[in-house]
mmCIF file of N, CA and C in Angstrom:
data_model
loop_
_atom_site.group_PDB
_atom_site.id
_atom_site.type_symbol
_atom_site.label_atom_id
_atom_site.label_comp_id
_atom_site.label_asym_id
_atom_site.label_seq_id
_atom_site.Cartn_x
_atom_site.Cartn_y
_atom_site.Cartn_z
ATOM 1 N N MET A 1 11.631 -2.900 14.041
ATOM 2 C CA MET A 1 11.211 -1.603 13.546
ATOM 3 C C MET A 1 10.206 -1.019 14.563
ATOM 4 N N THR A 2 10.911 0.425 14.589
ATOM 5 C CA THR A 2 10.379 1.008 16.406
ATOM 6 C C THR A 2 8.805 0.824 15.704
ATOM 7 N N ASP A 3 7.888 1.406 16.543
ATOM 8 C CA ASP A 3 6.940 1.592 16.329
ATOM 9 C C ASP A 3 6.412 2.869 15.483
ATOM 10 N N GLN A 4 7.272 3.798 15.760
ATOM 11 C CA GLN A 4 7.070 5.500 15.067
ATOM 12 C C GLN A 4 7.115 5.201 13.875
ATOM 13 N N SER A 5 8.500 4.174 13.143
ATOM 14 C CA SER A 5 8.685 3.950 11.975
ATOM 15 C C SER A 5 7.463 3.446 11.333
ATOM 16 N N ARG A 6 6.888 2.046 12.295
ATOM 17 C CA ARG A 6 5.866 1.579 11.490
ATOM 18 C C ARG A 6 4.713 2.348 11.102
ATOM 19 N N ALA A 7 4.521 3.436 11.997
ATOM 20 C CA ALA A 7 3.607 4.346 11.922
ATOM 21 C C ALA A 7 3.332 5.395 10.577
ATOM 22 N N THR A 8 4.704 5.852 10.627
ATOM 23 C CA THR A 8 5.326 6.652 9.241
ATOM 24 C C THR A 8 5.122 5.751 8.336
ATOM 25 N N ILE A 9 5.324 4.516 8.120
ATOM 26 C CA ILE A 9 5.063 3.790 6.790
ATOM 27 C C ILE A 9 3.549 3.816 6.422
ATOM 28 N N LEU A 10 2.755 3.088 7.614
ATOM 29 C CA LEU A 10 1.547 3.459 7.331
ATOM 30 C C LEU A 10 1.042 4.466 7.110
ATOM 31 N N GLU A 11 1.029 5.492 7.536
ATOM 32 C CA GLU A 11 1.046 6.652 6.905
ATOM 33 C C GLU A 11 0.907 6.960 5.283
ATOM 34 N N ARG A 12 2.602 7.000 4.890
ATOM 35 C CA ARG A 12 3.049 6.963 3.436
ATOM 36 C C ARG A 12 1.785 6.174 2.745
ATOM 37 N N VAL A 13 1.520 4.870 3.115
ATOM 38 C CA VAL A 13 1.271 3.813 2.574
ATOM 39 C C VAL A 13 -0.348 4.061 2.328
ATOM 40 N N GLN A 14 -0.819 4.862 3.120
ATOM 41 C CA GLN A 14 -2.200 5.397 3.165
ATOM 42 C C GLN A 14 -2.630 6.205 2.220
ATOM 43 N N HIS A 15 -1.695 7.298 2.248
ATOM 44 C CA HIS A 15 -1.340 8.586 1.228
ATOM 45 C C HIS A 15 -1.307 7.813 0.102
ATOM 46 N N VAL A 16 -0.309 7.220 -0.797
ATOM 47 C CA VAL A 16 -0.171 6.348 -1.803
ATOM 48 C C VAL A 16 -1.240 6.151 -2.220
ATOM 49 N N VAL A 17 -1.998 5.289 -1.594
ATOM 50 C CA VAL A 17 -3.273 4.390 -2.535
ATOM 51 C C VAL A 17 -4.219 5.221 -2.371
ATOM 52 N N ALA A 18 -4.786 6.294 -1.743
ATOM 53 C CA ALA A 18 -5.537 6.993 -1.696
ATOM 54 C C ALA A 18 -5.414 8.376 -2.840
ATOM 55 N N ALA A 19 -4.003 8.187 -2.965
ATOM 56 C CA ALA A 19 -4.075 8.939 -4.565
ATOM 57 C C ALA A 19 -3.870 8.229 -5.751
ATOM 58 N N VAL A 20 -3.284 6.858 -5.691
ATOM 59 C CA VAL A 20 -3.566 6.329 -6.708
ATOM 60 C C VAL A 20 -5.024 5.844 -7.179
ATOM 61 N N LEU A 21 -5.657 5.506 -6.069
ATOM 62 C CA LEU A 21 -7.042 5.132 -6.284
ATOM 63 C C LEU A 21 -7.745 6.286 -6.517
ATOM 64 N N HIS A 22 -7.692 7.610 -6.214
ATOM 65 C CA HIS A 22 -8.683 8.761 -6.123
ATOM 66 C C HIS A 22 -9.615 8.704 -5.284
ATOM 67 N N VAL A 23 -9.296 8.070 -3.865
ATOM 68 C CA VAL A 23 -9.976 8.654 -3.047
ATOM 69 C C VAL A 23 -9.750 9.279 -1.770
ATOM 70 N N PRO A 24 -10.794 9.699 -1.001
ATOM 71 C CA PRO A 24 -10.496 10.603 0.065
ATOM 72 C C PRO A 24 -9.188 9.642 1.127
ATOM 73 N N LEU A 25 -8.297 10.168 1.655
ATOM 74 C CA LEU A 25 -7.555 9.549 2.329
ATOM 75 C C LEU A 25 -8.806 8.591 3.793
ATOM 76 N N ARG A 26 -9.564 9.637 4.119
ATOM 77 C CA ARG A 26 -10.059 8.816 5.444
ATOM 78 C C ARG A 26 -10.411 7.428 4.991
ATOM 79 N N THR A 27 -11.058 7.297 3.810
ATOM 80 C CA THR A 27 -11.396 5.943 3.683
ATOM 81 C C THR A 27 -10.604 5.125 3.695
ATOM 82 N N VAL A 28 -9.063 5.423 3.438
ATOM 83 C CA VAL A 28 -7.939 4.619 3.863
ATOM 84 C C VAL A 28 -7.374 4.078 4.872
ATOM 85 N N THR A 29 -8.315 3.686 5.389
ATOM 86 C CA THR A 29 -7.564 3.230 7.151
ATOM 87 C C THR A 29 -7.174 1.940 7.062
ATOM 88 N N PRO A 30 -6.052 1.458 8.398
ATOM 89 C CA PRO A 30 -5.280 0.329 8.045
ATOM 90 C C PRO A 30 -6.226 -0.936 7.787
ATOM 91 N N ALA A 31 -7.315 -0.788 8.538
ATOM 92 C CA ALA A 31 -8.258 -1.999 8.217
ATOM 93 C C ALA A 31 -8.770 -2.058 7.272
ATOM 94 N N ALA A 32 -9.000 -1.393 6.401
ATOM 95 C CA ALA A 32 -10.192 -0.800 5.374
ATOM 96 C C ALA A 32 -9.370 -2.033 4.189
ATOM 97 N N LEU A 33 -9.944 -2.807 3.782
ATOM 98 C CA LEU A 33 -10.226 -3.654 2.440
ATOM 99 C C LEU A 33 -9.892 -3.149 1.310
ATOM 100 N N LEU A 34 -8.940 -3.573 0.700
ATOM 101 C CA LEU A 34 -8.508 -2.744 -0.714
ATOM 102 C C LEU A 34 -9.695 -3.111 -1.812
ATOM 103 N N SER A 35 -10.202 -4.141 -1.646
ATOM 104 C CA SER A 35 -11.308 -4.504 -2.305
ATOM 105 C C SER A 35 -12.520 -3.356 -1.984
ATOM 106 N N GLU A 36 -12.725 -2.927 -0.897
ATOM 107 C CA GLU A 36 -13.641 -2.228 -0.589
ATOM 108 C C GLU A 36 -13.737 -0.642 -0.634
ATOM 109 N N ILE A 37 -12.385 -0.187 -0.969
ATOM 110 C CA ILE A 37 -12.277 1.014 -0.586
ATOM 111 C C ILE A 37 -12.633 1.544 -2.248
ATOM 112 N N THR A 38 -12.612 0.580 -3.382
ATOM 113 C CA THR A 38 -12.948 0.980 -4.530
ATOM 114 C C THR A 38 -13.090 -0.367 -5.474
ATOM 115 N N ALA A 39 -13.217 -0.135 -6.611
ATOM 116 C CA ALA A 39 -13.256 -1.354 -7.498
ATOM 117 C C ALA A 39 -12.064 -1.453 -7.867
ATOM 118 N N LEU A 40 -11.428 -2.470 -7.141
ATOM 119 C CA LEU A 40 -9.717 -2.806 -7.242
ATOM 120 C C LEU A 40 -9.729 -3.570 -8.945
ATOM 121 N N ASP A 41 -8.417 -3.504 -9.757
ATOM 122 C CA ASP A 41 -8.559 -4.611 -10.671
ATOM 123 C C ASP A 41 -7.212 -4.426 -10.792
ATOM 124 N N SER A 42 -6.942 -5.292 -11.547
ATOM 125 C CA SER A 42 -5.237 -5.966 -11.742
ATOM 126 C C SER A 42 -3.869 -4.678 -12.090
ATOM 127 N N LEU A 43 -4.695 -3.551 -13.127
ATOM 128 C CA LEU A 43 -4.246 -2.459 -13.547
ATOM 129 C C LEU A 43 -4.059 -1.040 -12.135
ATOM 130 N N SER A 44 -5.237 -1.426 -11.513
ATOM 131 C CA SER A 44 -4.915 -0.324 -9.899
ATOM 132 C C SER A 44 -3.781 -0.921 -9.196
ATOM 133 N N LEU A 45 -3.679 -2.201 -9.235
ATOM 134 C CA LEU A 45 -2.256 -3.161 -7.884
ATOM 135 C C LEU A 45 -1.207 -2.595 -9.043
ATOM 136 N N ALA A 46 -1.331 -2.427 -9.909
ATOM 137 C CA ALA A 46 0.184 -2.287 -10.895
ATOM 138 C C ALA A 46 0.427 -0.878 -10.770
ATOM 139 N N GLU A 47 -0.576 -0.106 -10.637
ATOM 140 C CA GLU A 47 -0.336 1.061 -10.011
ATOM 141 C C GLU A 47 -0.221 1.762 -8.558
ATOM 142 N N ILE A 48 -0.792 0.397 -8.032
ATOM 143 C CA ILE A 48 0.078 1.022 -6.420
ATOM 144 C C ILE A 48 1.489 0.600 -6.121
ATOM 145 N N ALA A 49 1.642 -0.310 -7.216
ATOM 146 C CA ALA A 49 3.147 -1.634 -6.712
ATOM 147 C C ALA A 49 3.966 -0.060 -7.535
ATOM 148 N N ALA A 50 3.816 0.468 -8.244
ATOM 149 C CA ALA A 50 4.374 1.389 -9.046
ATOM 150 C C ALA A 50 4.786 2.555 -8.306
ATOM 151 N N ALA A 51 3.823 3.238 -7.177
ATOM 152 C CA ALA A 51 3.732 4.086 -6.541
ATOM 153 C C ALA A 51 4.143 3.977 -5.417
ATOM 154 N N LEU A 52 4.504 2.829 -4.859
ATOM 155 C CA LEU A 52 5.207 2.052 -3.646
ATOM 156 C C LEU A 52 6.550 1.975 -3.985
ATOM 157 N N ASP A 53 6.777 1.297 -5.337
ATOM 158 C CA ASP A 53 8.133 1.583 -5.705
ATOM 159 C C ASP A 53 8.885 2.679 -5.496
ATOM 160 N N GLU A 54 7.974 3.975 -6.134
ATOM 161 C CA GLU A 54 8.982 5.090 -6.486
ATOM 162 C C GLU A 54 8.966 6.056 -4.784
ATOM 163 N N GLU A 55 7.557 5.800 -4.044
ATOM 164 C CA GLU A 55 7.742 6.075 -2.464
ATOM 165 C C GLU A 55 9.281 5.966 -1.850
ATOM 166 N N PHE A 56 8.945 4.418 -1.795
ATOM 167 C CA PHE A 56 10.040 3.783 -1.072
ATOM 168 C C PHE A 56 11.441 3.321 -1.322
ATOM 169 N N ARG A 57 11.065 3.367 -2.196
ATOM 170 C CA ARG A 57 12.372 2.467 -3.202
ATOM 171 C C ARG A 57 12.504 1.121 -2.861
ATOM 172 N N ILE A 58 11.522 0.591 -3.353
ATOM 173 C CA ILE A 58 11.386 -1.136 -2.838
ATOM 174 C C ILE A 58 10.746 -1.644 -4.340
ATOM 175 N N ARG A 59 10.710 -2.897 -4.498
ATOM 176 C CA ARG A 59 10.156 -3.821 -5.522
ATOM 177 C C ARG A 59 9.619 -4.841 -4.747
ATOM 178 N N VAL A 60 8.136 -4.140 -5.485
ATOM 179 C CA VAL A 60 7.158 -4.933 -4.920
ATOM 180 C C VAL A 60 6.309 -6.506 -5.824
ATOM 181 N N PRO A 61 7.024 -7.662 -5.748
ATOM 182 C CA PRO A 61 6.133 -8.790 -6.307
ATOM 183 C C PRO A 61 4.744 -8.777 -6.579
ATOM 184 N N SER A 62 4.329 -8.801 -7.882
ATOM 185 C CA SER A 62 2.934 -8.496 -8.021
ATOM 186 C C SER A 62 2.600 -9.787 -7.310
ATOM 187 N N ASP A 63 3.063 -10.913 -7.131
ATOM 188 C CA ASP A 63 2.267 -12.093 -6.696
ATOM 189 C C ASP A 63 1.928 -11.869 -4.995
ATOM 190 N N ASP A 64 2.867 -11.005 -4.303
ATOM 191 C CA ASP A 64 3.093 -10.628 -3.056
ATOM 192 C C ASP A 64 1.577 -9.517 -2.830
ATOM 193 N N LEU A 65 1.694 -8.725 -3.719
ATOM 194 C CA LEU A 65 0.496 -7.598 -3.671
ATOM 195 C C LEU A 65 -1.026 -8.256 -4.024
ATOM 196 N N THR A 66 -1.055 -9.292 -4.664
ATOM 197 C CA THR A 66 -1.920 -9.853 -5.367
ATOM 198 C C THR A 66 -2.982 -10.581 -3.645
ATOM 199 N N ALA A 67 -1.841 -10.741 -3.132
ATOM 200 C CA ALA A 67 -1.917 -11.565 -1.556
ATOM 201 C C ALA A 67 -2.559 -10.418 -0.563
ATOM 202 N N VAL A 68 -2.629 -9.632 -0.757
ATOM 203 C CA VAL A 68 -2.844 -8.134 0.250
ATOM 204 C C VAL A 68 -4.001 -7.936 0.448
ATOM 205 N N GLN A 69 -4.869 -7.830 1.801
ATOM 206 C CA GLN A 69 -6.284 -7.767 1.601
ATOM 207 C C GLN A 69 -6.143 -6.061 2.510
ATOM 208 N N THR A 70 -5.492 -5.773 2.997
ATOM 209 C CA THR A 70 -5.744 -4.633 3.811
ATOM 210 C C THR A 70 -4.770 -4.090 3.778
ATOM 211 N N ILE A 71 -4.877 -2.228 3.846
ATOM 212 C CA ILE A 71 -4.077 -1.609 3.873
ATOM 213 C C ILE A 71 -3.113 -1.347 5.052
ATOM 214 N N ASP A 72 -3.320 -2.361 6.049
ATOM 215 C CA ASP A 72 -1.857 -2.641 6.650
ATOM 216 C C ASP A 72 -1.391 -3.716 6.458
ATOM 217 N N ASP A 73 -1.882 -4.714 5.870
ATOM 218 C CA ASP A 73 -0.940 -5.790 5.089
ATOM 219 C C ASP A 73 -0.051 -5.474 3.837
ATOM 220 N N LEU A 74 -0.861 -3.997 3.410
ATOM 221 C CA LEU A 74 0.083 -3.961 2.467
ATOM 222 C C LEU A 74 1.528 -2.915 3.350
ATOM 223 N N ALA A 75 0.793 -2.299 4.340
ATOM 224 C CA ALA A 75 2.365 -1.469 5.400
ATOM 225 C C ALA A 75 3.057 -2.716 5.338
ATOM 226 N N THR A 76 3.045 -3.663 6.158
ATOM 227 C CA THR A 76 3.543 -4.820 5.932
ATOM 228 C C THR A 76 4.571 -5.256 4.986
ATOM 229 N N LEU A 77 3.833 -5.581 3.952
ATOM 230 C CA LEU A 77 4.654 -5.772 3.181
ATOM 231 C C LEU A 77 5.565 -4.997 2.668
ATOM 232 N N VAL A 78 5.350 -3.489 2.526
ATOM 233 C CA VAL A 78 6.370 -2.661 2.116
ATOM 234 C C VAL A 78 7.473 -2.762 3.286
ATOM 235 N N GLU A 79 7.418 -2.860 4.844
ATOM 236 C CA GLU A 79 8.463 -2.838 5.588
ATOM 237 C C GLU A 79 9.406 -4.068 5.212
ATOM 238 N N ARG A 80 8.747 -5.307 4.720
ATOM 239 C CA ARG A 80 9.742 -6.522 3.901
ATOM 240 C C ARG A 80 10.145 -6.710 3.130
ATOM 241 N N ALA A 81 9.804 -5.385 1.917
ATOM 242 C CA ALA A 81 10.277 -5.834 0.647
ATOM 243 C C ALA A 81 11.781 -5.066 0.370
ATOM 244 N N PRO A 82 12.865 -5.860 -0.253
ATOM 245 C CA PRO A 82 13.487 -5.278 -0.610
ATOM 246 C C PRO A 82 13.633 -3.968 -1.012
ATOM 247 N N ARG A 83 14.826 -3.278 -0.942
ATOM 248 C CA ARG A 83 14.972 -1.819 -0.922
ATOM 249 C C ARG A 83 16.029 -1.855 -2.330
ATOM 250 N N ARG A 84 15.836 -1.135 -2.913
ATOM 251 C CA ARG A 84 16.637 -0.672 -4.434
ATOM 252 C C ARG A 84 17.429 -0.428 -4.151
#
């Protein structure tokens, strides 16, 4: 994967997370901990997974999603997820 496509994926992930969690985009930095962006619960994680599925046409296993800590981790998960 090129640096450009990695940057594009990261940017798209940031936009998805900001939209789902209803937070300002500036708070969704690559190093930001998901748990510190907002009160994160299982419903929020499910909504993020559904939004990523729609945005990237991927399947994000819920077990993998619960292991994610940062936005950068989430972008890596998106990169590795199987496409539909």
